[in-house]
mmCIF file with all atom_site columns, N, CA and C and ligand atoms in Angstrom:
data_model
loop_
_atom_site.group_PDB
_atom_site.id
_atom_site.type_symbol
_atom_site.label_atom_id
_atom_site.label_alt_id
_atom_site.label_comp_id
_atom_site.label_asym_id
_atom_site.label_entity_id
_atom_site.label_seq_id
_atom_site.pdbx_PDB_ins_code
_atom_site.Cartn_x
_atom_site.Cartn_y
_atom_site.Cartn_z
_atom_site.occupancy
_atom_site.B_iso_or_equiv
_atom_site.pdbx_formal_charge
_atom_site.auth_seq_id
_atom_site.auth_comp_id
_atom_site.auth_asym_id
_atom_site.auth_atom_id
_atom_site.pdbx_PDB_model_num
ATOM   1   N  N   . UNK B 1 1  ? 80.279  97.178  108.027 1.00 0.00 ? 19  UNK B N   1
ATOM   2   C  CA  . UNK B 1 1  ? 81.670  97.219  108.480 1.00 0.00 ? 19  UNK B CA  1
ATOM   3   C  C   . UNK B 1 1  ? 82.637  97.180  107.288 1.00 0.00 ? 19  UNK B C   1
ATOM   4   N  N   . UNK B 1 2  ? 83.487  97.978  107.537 1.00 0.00 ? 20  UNK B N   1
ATOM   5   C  CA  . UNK B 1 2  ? 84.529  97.402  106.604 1.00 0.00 ? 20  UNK B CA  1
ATOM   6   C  C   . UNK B 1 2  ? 85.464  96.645  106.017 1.00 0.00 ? 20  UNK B C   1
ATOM   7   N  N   . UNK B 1 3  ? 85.384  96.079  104.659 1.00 0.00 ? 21  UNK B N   1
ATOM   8   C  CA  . UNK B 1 3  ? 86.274  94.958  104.940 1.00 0.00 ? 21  UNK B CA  1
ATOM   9   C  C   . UNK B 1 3  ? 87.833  95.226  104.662 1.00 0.00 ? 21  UNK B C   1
ATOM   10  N  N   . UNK B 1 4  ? 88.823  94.338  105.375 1.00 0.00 ? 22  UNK B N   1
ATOM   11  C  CA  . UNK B 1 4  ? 90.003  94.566  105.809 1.00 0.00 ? 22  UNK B CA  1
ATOM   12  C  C   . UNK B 1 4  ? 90.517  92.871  105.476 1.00 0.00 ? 22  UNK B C   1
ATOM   13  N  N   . UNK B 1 5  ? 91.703  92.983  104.862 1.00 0.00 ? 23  UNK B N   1
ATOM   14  C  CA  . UNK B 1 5  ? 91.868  91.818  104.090 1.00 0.00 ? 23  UNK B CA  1
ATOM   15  C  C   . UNK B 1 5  ? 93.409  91.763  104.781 1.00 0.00 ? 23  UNK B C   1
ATOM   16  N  N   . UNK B 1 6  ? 94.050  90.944  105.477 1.00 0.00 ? 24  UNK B N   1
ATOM   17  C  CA  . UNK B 1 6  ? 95.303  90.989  105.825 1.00 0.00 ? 24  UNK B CA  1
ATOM   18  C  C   . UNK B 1 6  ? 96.602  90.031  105.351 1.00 0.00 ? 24  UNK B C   1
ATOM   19  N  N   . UNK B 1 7  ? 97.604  89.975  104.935 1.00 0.00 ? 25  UNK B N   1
ATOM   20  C  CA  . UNK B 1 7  ? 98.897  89.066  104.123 1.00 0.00 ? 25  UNK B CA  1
ATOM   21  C  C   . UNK B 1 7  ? 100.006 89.421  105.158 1.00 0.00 ? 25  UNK B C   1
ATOM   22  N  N   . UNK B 1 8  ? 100.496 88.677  105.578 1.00 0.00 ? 26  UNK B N   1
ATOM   23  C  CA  . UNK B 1 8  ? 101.505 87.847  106.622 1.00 0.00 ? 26  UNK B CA  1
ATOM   24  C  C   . UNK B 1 8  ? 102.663 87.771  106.009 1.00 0.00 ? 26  UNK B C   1
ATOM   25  N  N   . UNK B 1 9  ? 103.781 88.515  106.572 1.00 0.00 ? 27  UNK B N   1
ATOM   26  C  CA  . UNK B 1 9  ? 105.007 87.864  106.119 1.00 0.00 ? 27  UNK B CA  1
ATOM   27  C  C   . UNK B 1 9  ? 106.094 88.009  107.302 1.00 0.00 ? 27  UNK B C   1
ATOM   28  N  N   . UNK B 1 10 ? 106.044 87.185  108.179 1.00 0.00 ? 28  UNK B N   1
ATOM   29  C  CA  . UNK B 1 10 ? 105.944 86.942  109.781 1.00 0.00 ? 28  UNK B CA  1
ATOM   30  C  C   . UNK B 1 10 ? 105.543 87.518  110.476 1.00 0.00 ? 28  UNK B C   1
ATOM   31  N  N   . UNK B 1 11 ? 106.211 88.672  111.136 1.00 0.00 ? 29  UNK B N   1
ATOM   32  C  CA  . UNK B 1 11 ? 105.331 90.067  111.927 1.00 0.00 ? 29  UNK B CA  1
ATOM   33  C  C   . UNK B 1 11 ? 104.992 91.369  111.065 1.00 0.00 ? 29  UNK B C   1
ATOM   34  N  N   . UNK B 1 12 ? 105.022 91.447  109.666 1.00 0.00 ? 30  UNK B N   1
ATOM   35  C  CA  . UNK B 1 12 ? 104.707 92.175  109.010 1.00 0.00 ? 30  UNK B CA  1
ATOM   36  C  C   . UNK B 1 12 ? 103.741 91.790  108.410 1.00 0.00 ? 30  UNK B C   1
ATOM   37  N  N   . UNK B 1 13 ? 102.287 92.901  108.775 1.00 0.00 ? 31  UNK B N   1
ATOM   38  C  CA  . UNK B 1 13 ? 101.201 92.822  107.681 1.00 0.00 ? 31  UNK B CA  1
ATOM   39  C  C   . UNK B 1 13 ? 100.771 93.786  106.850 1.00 0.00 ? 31  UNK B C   1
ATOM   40  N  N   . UNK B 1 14 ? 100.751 93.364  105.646 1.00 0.00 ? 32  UNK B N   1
ATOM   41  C  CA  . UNK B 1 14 ? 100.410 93.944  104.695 1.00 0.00 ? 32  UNK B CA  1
ATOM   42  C  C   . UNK B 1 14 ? 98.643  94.221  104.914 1.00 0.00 ? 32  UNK B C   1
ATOM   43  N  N   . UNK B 1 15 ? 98.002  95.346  104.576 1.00 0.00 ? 33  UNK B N   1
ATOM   44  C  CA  . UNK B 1 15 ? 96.166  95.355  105.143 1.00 0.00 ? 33  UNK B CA  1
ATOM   45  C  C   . UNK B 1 15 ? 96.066  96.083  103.798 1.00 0.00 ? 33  UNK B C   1
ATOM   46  N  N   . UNK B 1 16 ? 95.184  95.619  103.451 1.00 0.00 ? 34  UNK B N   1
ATOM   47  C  CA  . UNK B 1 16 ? 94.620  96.015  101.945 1.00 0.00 ? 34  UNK B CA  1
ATOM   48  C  C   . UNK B 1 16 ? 93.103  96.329  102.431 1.00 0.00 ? 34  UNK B C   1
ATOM   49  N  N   . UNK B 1 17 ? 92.361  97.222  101.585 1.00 0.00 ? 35  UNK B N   1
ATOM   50  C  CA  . UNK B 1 17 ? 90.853  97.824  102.161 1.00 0.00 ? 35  UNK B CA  1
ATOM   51  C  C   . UNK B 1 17 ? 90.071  97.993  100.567 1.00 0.00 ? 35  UNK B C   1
ATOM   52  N  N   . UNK B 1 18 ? 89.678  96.984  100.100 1.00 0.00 ? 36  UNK B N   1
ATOM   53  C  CA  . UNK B 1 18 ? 89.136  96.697  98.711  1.00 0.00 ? 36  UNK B CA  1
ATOM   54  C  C   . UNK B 1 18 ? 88.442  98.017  98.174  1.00 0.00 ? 36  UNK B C   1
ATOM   55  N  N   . UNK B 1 19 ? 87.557  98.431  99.191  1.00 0.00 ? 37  UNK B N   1
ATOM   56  C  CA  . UNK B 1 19 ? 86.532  99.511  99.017  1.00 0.00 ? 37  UNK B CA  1
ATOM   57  C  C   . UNK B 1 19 ? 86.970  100.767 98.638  1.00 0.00 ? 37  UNK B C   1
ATOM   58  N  N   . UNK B 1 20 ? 88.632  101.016 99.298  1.00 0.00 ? 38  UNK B N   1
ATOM   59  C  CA  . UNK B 1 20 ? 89.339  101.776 98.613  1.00 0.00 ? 38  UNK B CA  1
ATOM   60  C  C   . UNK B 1 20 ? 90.213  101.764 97.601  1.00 0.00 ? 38  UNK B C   1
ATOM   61  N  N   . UNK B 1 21 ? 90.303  100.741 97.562  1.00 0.00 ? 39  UNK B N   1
ATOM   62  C  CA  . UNK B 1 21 ? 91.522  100.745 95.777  1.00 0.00 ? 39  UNK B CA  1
ATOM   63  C  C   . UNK B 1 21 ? 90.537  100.974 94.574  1.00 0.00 ? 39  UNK B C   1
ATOM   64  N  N   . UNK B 1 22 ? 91.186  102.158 94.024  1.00 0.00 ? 40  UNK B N   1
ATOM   65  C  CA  . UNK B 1 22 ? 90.541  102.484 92.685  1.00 0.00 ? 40  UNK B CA  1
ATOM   66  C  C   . UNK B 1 22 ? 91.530  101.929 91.350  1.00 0.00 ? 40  UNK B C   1
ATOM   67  N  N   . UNK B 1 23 ? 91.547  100.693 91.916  1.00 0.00 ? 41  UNK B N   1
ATOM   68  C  CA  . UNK B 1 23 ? 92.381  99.667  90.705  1.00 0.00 ? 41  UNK B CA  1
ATOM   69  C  C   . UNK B 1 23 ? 93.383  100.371 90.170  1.00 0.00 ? 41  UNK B C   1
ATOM   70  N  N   . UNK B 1 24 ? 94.312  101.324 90.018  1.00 0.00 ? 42  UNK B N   1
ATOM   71  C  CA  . UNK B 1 24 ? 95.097  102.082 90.125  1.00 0.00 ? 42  UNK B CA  1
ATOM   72  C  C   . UNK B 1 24 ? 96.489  101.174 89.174  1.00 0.00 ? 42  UNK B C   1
ATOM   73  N  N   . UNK B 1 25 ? 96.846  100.080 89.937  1.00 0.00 ? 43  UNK B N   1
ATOM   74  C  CA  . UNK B 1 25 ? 97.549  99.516  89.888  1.00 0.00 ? 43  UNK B CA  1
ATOM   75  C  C   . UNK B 1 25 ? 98.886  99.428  89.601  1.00 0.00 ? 43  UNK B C   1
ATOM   76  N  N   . UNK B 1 26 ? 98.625  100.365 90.739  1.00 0.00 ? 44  UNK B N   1
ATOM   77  C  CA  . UNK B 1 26 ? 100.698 101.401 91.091  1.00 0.00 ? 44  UNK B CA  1
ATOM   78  C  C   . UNK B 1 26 ? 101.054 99.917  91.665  1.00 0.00 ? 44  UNK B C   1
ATOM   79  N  N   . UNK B 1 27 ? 100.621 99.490  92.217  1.00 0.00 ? 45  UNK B N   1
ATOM   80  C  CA  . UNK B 1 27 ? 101.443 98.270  92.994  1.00 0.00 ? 45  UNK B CA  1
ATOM   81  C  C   . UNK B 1 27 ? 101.724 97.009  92.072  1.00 0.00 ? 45  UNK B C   1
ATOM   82  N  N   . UNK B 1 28 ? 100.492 97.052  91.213  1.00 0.00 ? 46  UNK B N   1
ATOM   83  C  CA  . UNK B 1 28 ? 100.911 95.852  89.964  1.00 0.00 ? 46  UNK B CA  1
ATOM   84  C  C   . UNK B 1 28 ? 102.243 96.100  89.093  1.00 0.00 ? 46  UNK B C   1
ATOM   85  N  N   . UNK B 1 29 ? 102.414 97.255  89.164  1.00 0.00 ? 47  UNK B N   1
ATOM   86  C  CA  . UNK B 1 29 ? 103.141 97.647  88.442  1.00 0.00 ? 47  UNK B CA  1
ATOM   87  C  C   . UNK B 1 29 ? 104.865 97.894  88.558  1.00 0.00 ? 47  UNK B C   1
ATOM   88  N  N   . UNK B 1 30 ? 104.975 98.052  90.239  1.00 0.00 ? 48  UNK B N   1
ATOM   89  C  CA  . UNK B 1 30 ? 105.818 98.138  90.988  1.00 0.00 ? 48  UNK B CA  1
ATOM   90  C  C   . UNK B 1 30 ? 106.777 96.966  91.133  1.00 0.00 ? 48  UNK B C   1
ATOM   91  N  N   . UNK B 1 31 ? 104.914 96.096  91.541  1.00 0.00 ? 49  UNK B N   1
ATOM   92  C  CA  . UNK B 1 31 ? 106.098 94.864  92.156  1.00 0.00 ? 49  UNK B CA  1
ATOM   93  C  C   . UNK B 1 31 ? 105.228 93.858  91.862  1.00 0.00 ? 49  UNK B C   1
ATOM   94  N  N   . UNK B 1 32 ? 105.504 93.311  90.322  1.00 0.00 ? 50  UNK B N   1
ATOM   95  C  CA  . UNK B 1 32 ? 104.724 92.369  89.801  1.00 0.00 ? 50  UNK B CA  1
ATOM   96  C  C   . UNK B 1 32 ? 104.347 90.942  90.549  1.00 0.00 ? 50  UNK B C   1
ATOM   97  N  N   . UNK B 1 33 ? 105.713 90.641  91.066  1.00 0.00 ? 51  UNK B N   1
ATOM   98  C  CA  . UNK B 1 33 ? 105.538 89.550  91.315  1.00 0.00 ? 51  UNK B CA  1
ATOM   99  C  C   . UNK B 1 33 ? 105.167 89.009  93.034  1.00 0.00 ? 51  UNK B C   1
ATOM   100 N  N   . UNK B 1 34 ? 104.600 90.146  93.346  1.00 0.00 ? 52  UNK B N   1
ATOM   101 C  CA  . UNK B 1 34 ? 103.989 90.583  94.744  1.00 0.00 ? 52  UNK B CA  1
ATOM   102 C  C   . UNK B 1 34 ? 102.646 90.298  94.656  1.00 0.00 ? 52  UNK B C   1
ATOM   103 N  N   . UNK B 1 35 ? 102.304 91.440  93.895  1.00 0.00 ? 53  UNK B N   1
ATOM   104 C  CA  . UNK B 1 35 ? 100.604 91.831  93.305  1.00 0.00 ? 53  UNK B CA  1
ATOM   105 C  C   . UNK B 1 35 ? 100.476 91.348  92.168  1.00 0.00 ? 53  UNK B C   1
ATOM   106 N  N   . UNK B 1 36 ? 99.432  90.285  92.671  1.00 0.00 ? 54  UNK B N   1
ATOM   107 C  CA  . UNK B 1 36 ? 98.966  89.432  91.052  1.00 0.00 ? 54  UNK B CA  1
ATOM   108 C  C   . UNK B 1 36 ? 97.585  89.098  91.492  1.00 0.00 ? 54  UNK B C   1
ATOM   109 N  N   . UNK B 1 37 ? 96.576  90.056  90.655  1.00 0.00 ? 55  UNK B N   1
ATOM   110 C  CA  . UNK B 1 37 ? 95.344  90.302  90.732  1.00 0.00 ? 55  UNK B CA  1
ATOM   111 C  C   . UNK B 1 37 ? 95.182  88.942  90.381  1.00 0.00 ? 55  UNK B C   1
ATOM   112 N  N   . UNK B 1 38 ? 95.532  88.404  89.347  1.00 0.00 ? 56  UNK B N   1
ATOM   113 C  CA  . UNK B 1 38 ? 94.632  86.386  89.105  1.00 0.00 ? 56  UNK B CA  1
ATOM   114 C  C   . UNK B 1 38 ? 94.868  85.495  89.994  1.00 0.00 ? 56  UNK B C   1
ATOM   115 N  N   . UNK B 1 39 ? 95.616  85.866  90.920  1.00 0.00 ? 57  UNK B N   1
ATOM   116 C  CA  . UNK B 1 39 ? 96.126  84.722  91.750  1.00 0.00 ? 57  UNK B CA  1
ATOM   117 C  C   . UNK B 1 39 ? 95.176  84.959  93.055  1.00 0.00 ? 57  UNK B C   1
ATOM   118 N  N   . UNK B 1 40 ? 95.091  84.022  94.254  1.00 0.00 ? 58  UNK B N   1
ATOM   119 C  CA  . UNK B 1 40 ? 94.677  84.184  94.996  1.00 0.00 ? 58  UNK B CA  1
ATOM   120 C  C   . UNK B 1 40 ? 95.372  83.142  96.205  1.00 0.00 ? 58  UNK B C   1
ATOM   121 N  N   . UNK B 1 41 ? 95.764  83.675  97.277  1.00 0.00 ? 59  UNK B N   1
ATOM   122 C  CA  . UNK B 1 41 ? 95.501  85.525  97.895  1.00 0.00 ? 59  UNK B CA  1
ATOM   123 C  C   . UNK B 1 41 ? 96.419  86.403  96.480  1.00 0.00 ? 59  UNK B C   1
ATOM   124 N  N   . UNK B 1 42 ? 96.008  87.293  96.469  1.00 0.00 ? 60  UNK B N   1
ATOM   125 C  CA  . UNK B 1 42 ? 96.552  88.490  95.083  1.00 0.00 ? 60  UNK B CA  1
ATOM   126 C  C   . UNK B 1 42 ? 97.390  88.781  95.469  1.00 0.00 ? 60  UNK B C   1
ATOM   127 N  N   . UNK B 1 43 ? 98.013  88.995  97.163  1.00 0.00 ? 61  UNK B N   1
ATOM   128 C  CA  . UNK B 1 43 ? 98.821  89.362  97.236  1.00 0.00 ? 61  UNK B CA  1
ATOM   129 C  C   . UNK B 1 43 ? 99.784  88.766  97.934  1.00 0.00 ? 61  UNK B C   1
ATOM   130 N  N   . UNK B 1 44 ? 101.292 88.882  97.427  1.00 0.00 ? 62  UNK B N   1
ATOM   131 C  CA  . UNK B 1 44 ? 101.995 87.217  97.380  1.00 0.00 ? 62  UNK B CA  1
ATOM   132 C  C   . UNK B 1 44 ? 103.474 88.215  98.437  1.00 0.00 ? 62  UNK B C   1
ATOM   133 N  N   . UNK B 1 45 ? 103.462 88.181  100.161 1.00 0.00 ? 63  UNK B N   1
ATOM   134 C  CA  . UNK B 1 45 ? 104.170 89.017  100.706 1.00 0.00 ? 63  UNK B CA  1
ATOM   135 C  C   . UNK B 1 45 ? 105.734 88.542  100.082 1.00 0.00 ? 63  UNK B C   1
ATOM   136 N  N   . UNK B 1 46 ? 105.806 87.138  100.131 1.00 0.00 ? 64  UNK B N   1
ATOM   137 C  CA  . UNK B 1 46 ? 107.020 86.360  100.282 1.00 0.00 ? 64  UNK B CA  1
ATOM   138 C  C   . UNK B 1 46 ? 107.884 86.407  99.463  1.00 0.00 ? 64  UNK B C   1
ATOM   139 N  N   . UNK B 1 47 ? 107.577 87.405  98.055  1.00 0.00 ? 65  UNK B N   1
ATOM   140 C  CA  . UNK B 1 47 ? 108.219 87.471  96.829  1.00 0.00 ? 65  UNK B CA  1
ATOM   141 C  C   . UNK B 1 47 ? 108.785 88.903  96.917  1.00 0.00 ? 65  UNK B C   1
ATOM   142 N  N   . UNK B 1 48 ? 108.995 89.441  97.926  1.00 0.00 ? 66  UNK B N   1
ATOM   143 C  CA  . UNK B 1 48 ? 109.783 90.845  98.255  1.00 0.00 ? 66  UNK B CA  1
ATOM   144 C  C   . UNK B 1 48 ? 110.175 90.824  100.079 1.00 0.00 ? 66  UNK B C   1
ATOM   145 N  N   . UNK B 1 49 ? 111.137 92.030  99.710  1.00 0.00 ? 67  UNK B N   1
ATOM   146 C  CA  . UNK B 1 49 ? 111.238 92.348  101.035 1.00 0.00 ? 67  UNK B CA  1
ATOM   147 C  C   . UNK B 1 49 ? 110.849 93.111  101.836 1.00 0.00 ? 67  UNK B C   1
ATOM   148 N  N   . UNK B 1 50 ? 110.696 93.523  103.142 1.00 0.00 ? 68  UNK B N   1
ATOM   149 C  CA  . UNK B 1 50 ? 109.858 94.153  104.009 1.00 0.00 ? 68  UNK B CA  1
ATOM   150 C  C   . UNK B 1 50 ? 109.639 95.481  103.442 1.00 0.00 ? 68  UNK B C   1
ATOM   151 N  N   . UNK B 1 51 ? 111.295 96.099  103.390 1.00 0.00 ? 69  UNK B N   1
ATOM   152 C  CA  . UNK B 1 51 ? 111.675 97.235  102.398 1.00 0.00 ? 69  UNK B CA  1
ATOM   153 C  C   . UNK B 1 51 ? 111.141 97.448  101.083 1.00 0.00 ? 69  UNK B C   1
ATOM   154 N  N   . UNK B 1 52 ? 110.820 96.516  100.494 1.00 0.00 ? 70  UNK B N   1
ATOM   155 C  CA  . UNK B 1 52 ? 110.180 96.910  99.355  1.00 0.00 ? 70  UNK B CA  1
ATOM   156 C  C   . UNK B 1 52 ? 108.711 97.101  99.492  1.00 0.00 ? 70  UNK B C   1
ATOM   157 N  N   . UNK B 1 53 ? 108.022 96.336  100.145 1.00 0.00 ? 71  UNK B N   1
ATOM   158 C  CA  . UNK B 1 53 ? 107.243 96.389  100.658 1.00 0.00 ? 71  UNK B CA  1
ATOM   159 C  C   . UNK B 1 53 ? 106.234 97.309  100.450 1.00 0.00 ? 71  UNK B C   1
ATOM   160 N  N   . UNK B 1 54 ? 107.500 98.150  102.076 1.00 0.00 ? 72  UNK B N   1
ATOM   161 C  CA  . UNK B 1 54 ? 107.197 99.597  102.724 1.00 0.00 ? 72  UNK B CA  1
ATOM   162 C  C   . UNK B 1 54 ? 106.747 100.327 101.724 1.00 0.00 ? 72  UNK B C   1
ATOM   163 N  N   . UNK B 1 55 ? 108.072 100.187 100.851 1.00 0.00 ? 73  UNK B N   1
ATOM   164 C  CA  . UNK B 1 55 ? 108.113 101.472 99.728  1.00 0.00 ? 73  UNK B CA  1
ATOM   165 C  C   . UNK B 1 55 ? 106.767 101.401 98.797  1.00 0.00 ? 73  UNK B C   1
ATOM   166 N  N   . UNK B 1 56 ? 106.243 100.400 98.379  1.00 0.00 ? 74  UNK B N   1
ATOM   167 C  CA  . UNK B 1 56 ? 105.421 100.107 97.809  1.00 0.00 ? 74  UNK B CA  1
ATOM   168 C  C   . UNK B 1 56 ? 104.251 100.891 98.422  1.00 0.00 ? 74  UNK B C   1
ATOM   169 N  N   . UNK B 1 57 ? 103.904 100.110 99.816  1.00 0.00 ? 75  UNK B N   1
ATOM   170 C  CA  . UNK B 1 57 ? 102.817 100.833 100.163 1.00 0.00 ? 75  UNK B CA  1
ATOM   171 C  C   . UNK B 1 57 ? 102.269 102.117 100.393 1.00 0.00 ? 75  UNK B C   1
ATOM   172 N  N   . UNK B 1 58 ? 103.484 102.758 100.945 1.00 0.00 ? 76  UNK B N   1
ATOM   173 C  CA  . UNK B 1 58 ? 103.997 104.136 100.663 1.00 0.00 ? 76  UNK B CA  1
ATOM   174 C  C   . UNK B 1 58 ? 103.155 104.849 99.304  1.00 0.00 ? 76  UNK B C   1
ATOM   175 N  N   . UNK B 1 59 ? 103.111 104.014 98.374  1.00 0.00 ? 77  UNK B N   1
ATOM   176 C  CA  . UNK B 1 59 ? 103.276 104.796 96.925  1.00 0.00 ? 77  UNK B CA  1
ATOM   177 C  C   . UNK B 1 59 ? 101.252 104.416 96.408  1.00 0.00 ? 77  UNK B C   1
ATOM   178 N  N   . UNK B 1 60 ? 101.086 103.648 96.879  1.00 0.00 ? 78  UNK B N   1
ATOM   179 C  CA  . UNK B 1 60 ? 99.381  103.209 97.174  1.00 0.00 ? 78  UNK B CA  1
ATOM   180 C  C   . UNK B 1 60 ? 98.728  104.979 97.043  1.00 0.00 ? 78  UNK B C   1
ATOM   181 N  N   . UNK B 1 61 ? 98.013  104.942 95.660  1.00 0.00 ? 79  UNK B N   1
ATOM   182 C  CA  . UNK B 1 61 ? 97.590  106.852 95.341  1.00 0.00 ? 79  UNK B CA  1
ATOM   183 C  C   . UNK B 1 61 ? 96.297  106.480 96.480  1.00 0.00 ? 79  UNK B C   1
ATOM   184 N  N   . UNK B 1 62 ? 95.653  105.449 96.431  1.00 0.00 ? 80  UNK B N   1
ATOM   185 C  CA  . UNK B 1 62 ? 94.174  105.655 97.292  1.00 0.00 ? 80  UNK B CA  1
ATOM   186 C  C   . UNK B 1 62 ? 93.982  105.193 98.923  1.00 0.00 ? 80  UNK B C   1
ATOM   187 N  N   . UNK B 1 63 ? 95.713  105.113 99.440  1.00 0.00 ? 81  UNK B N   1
ATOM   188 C  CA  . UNK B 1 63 ? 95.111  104.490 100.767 1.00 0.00 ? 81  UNK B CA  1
ATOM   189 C  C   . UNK B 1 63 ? 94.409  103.427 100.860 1.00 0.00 ? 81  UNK B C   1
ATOM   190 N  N   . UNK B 1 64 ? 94.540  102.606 99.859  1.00 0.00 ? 82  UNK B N   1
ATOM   191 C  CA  . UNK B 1 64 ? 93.871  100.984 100.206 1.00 0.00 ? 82  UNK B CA  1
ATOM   192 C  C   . UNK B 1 64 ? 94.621  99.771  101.013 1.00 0.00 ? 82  UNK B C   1
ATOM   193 N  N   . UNK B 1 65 ? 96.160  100.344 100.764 1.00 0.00 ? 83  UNK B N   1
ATOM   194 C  CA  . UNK B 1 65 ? 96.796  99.404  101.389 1.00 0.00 ? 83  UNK B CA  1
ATOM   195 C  C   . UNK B 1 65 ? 97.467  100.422 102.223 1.00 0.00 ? 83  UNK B C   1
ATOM   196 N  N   . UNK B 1 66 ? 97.580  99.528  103.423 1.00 0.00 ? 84  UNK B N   1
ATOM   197 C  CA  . UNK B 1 66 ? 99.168  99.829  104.892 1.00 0.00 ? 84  UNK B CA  1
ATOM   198 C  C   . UNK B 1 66 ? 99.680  98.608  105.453 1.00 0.00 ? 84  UNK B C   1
ATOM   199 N  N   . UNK B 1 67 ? 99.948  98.797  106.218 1.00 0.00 ? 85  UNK B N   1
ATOM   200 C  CA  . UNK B 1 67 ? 100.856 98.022  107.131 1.00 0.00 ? 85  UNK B CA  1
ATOM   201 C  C   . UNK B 1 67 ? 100.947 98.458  108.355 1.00 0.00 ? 85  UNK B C   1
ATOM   202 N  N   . UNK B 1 68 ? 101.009 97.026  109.006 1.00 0.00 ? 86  UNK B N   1
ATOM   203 C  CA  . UNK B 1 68 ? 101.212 97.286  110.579 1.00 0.00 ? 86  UNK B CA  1
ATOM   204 C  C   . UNK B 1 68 ? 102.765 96.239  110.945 1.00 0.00 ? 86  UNK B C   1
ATOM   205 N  N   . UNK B 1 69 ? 103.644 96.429  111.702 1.00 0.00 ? 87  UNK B N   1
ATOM   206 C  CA  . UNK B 1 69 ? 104.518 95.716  112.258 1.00 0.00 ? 87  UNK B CA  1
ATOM   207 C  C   . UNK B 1 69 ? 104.611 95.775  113.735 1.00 0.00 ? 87  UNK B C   1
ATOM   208 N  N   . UNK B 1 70 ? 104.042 93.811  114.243 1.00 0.00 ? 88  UNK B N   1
ATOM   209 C  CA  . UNK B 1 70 ? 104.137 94.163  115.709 1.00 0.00 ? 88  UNK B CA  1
ATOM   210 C  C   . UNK B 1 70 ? 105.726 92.532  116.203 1.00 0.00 ? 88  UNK B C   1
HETATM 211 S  S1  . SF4 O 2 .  ? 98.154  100.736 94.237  1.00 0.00 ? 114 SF4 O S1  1
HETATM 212 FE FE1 . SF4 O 2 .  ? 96.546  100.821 95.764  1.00 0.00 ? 114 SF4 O FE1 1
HETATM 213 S  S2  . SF4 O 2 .  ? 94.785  101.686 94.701  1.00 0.00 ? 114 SF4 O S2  1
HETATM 214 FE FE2 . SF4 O 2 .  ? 96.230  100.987 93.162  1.00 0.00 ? 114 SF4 O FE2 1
HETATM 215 S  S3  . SF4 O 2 .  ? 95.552  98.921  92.638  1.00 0.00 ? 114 SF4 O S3  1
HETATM 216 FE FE3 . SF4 O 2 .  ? 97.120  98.749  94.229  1.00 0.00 ? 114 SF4 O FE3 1
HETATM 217 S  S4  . SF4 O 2 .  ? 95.960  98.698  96.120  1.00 0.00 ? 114 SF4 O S4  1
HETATM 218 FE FE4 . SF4 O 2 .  ? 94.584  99.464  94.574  1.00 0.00 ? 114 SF4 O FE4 1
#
């Protein structure tokens, strides 16, 4: 199965899919203080906004990360 890793930032989730990120690190780069590979969870929703987010994930070259809003 695949694994599917999910980050909360109330009804917005961020879904990251490990198997697909080819370490790329458009998003480290974007939004540092979001995506911080040493930290754990790596990915820190609460330090941006939904909007930035979006845009971010948007920009993901391998489809490892999306989002769902319910
Ligand atoms: S931008 Fe996407 S592919 Fe690149 S490191 Fe981040 S999650 Fe992985």
């Amino acid at each position: 199965m695949e694994v599917t890793k999910e980050y909360k930032k109330g009804d917005f989730t961020v879904i990251w899919k490990p198997k697909l990120c080819t370490h790329a690190g458009v998003c480290v780069k974007t939004l540092p203080q979001v995506y911080q590979p040493k930290s754990s969870p790596w990915v820190n929703c609460d330090n941006a906004s939904i909007e930035e987010l979006k845009n971010q994930i948007n920009n993901c070259p391998s489809g490892a990360l999306s989002y769902k809003e319910q």
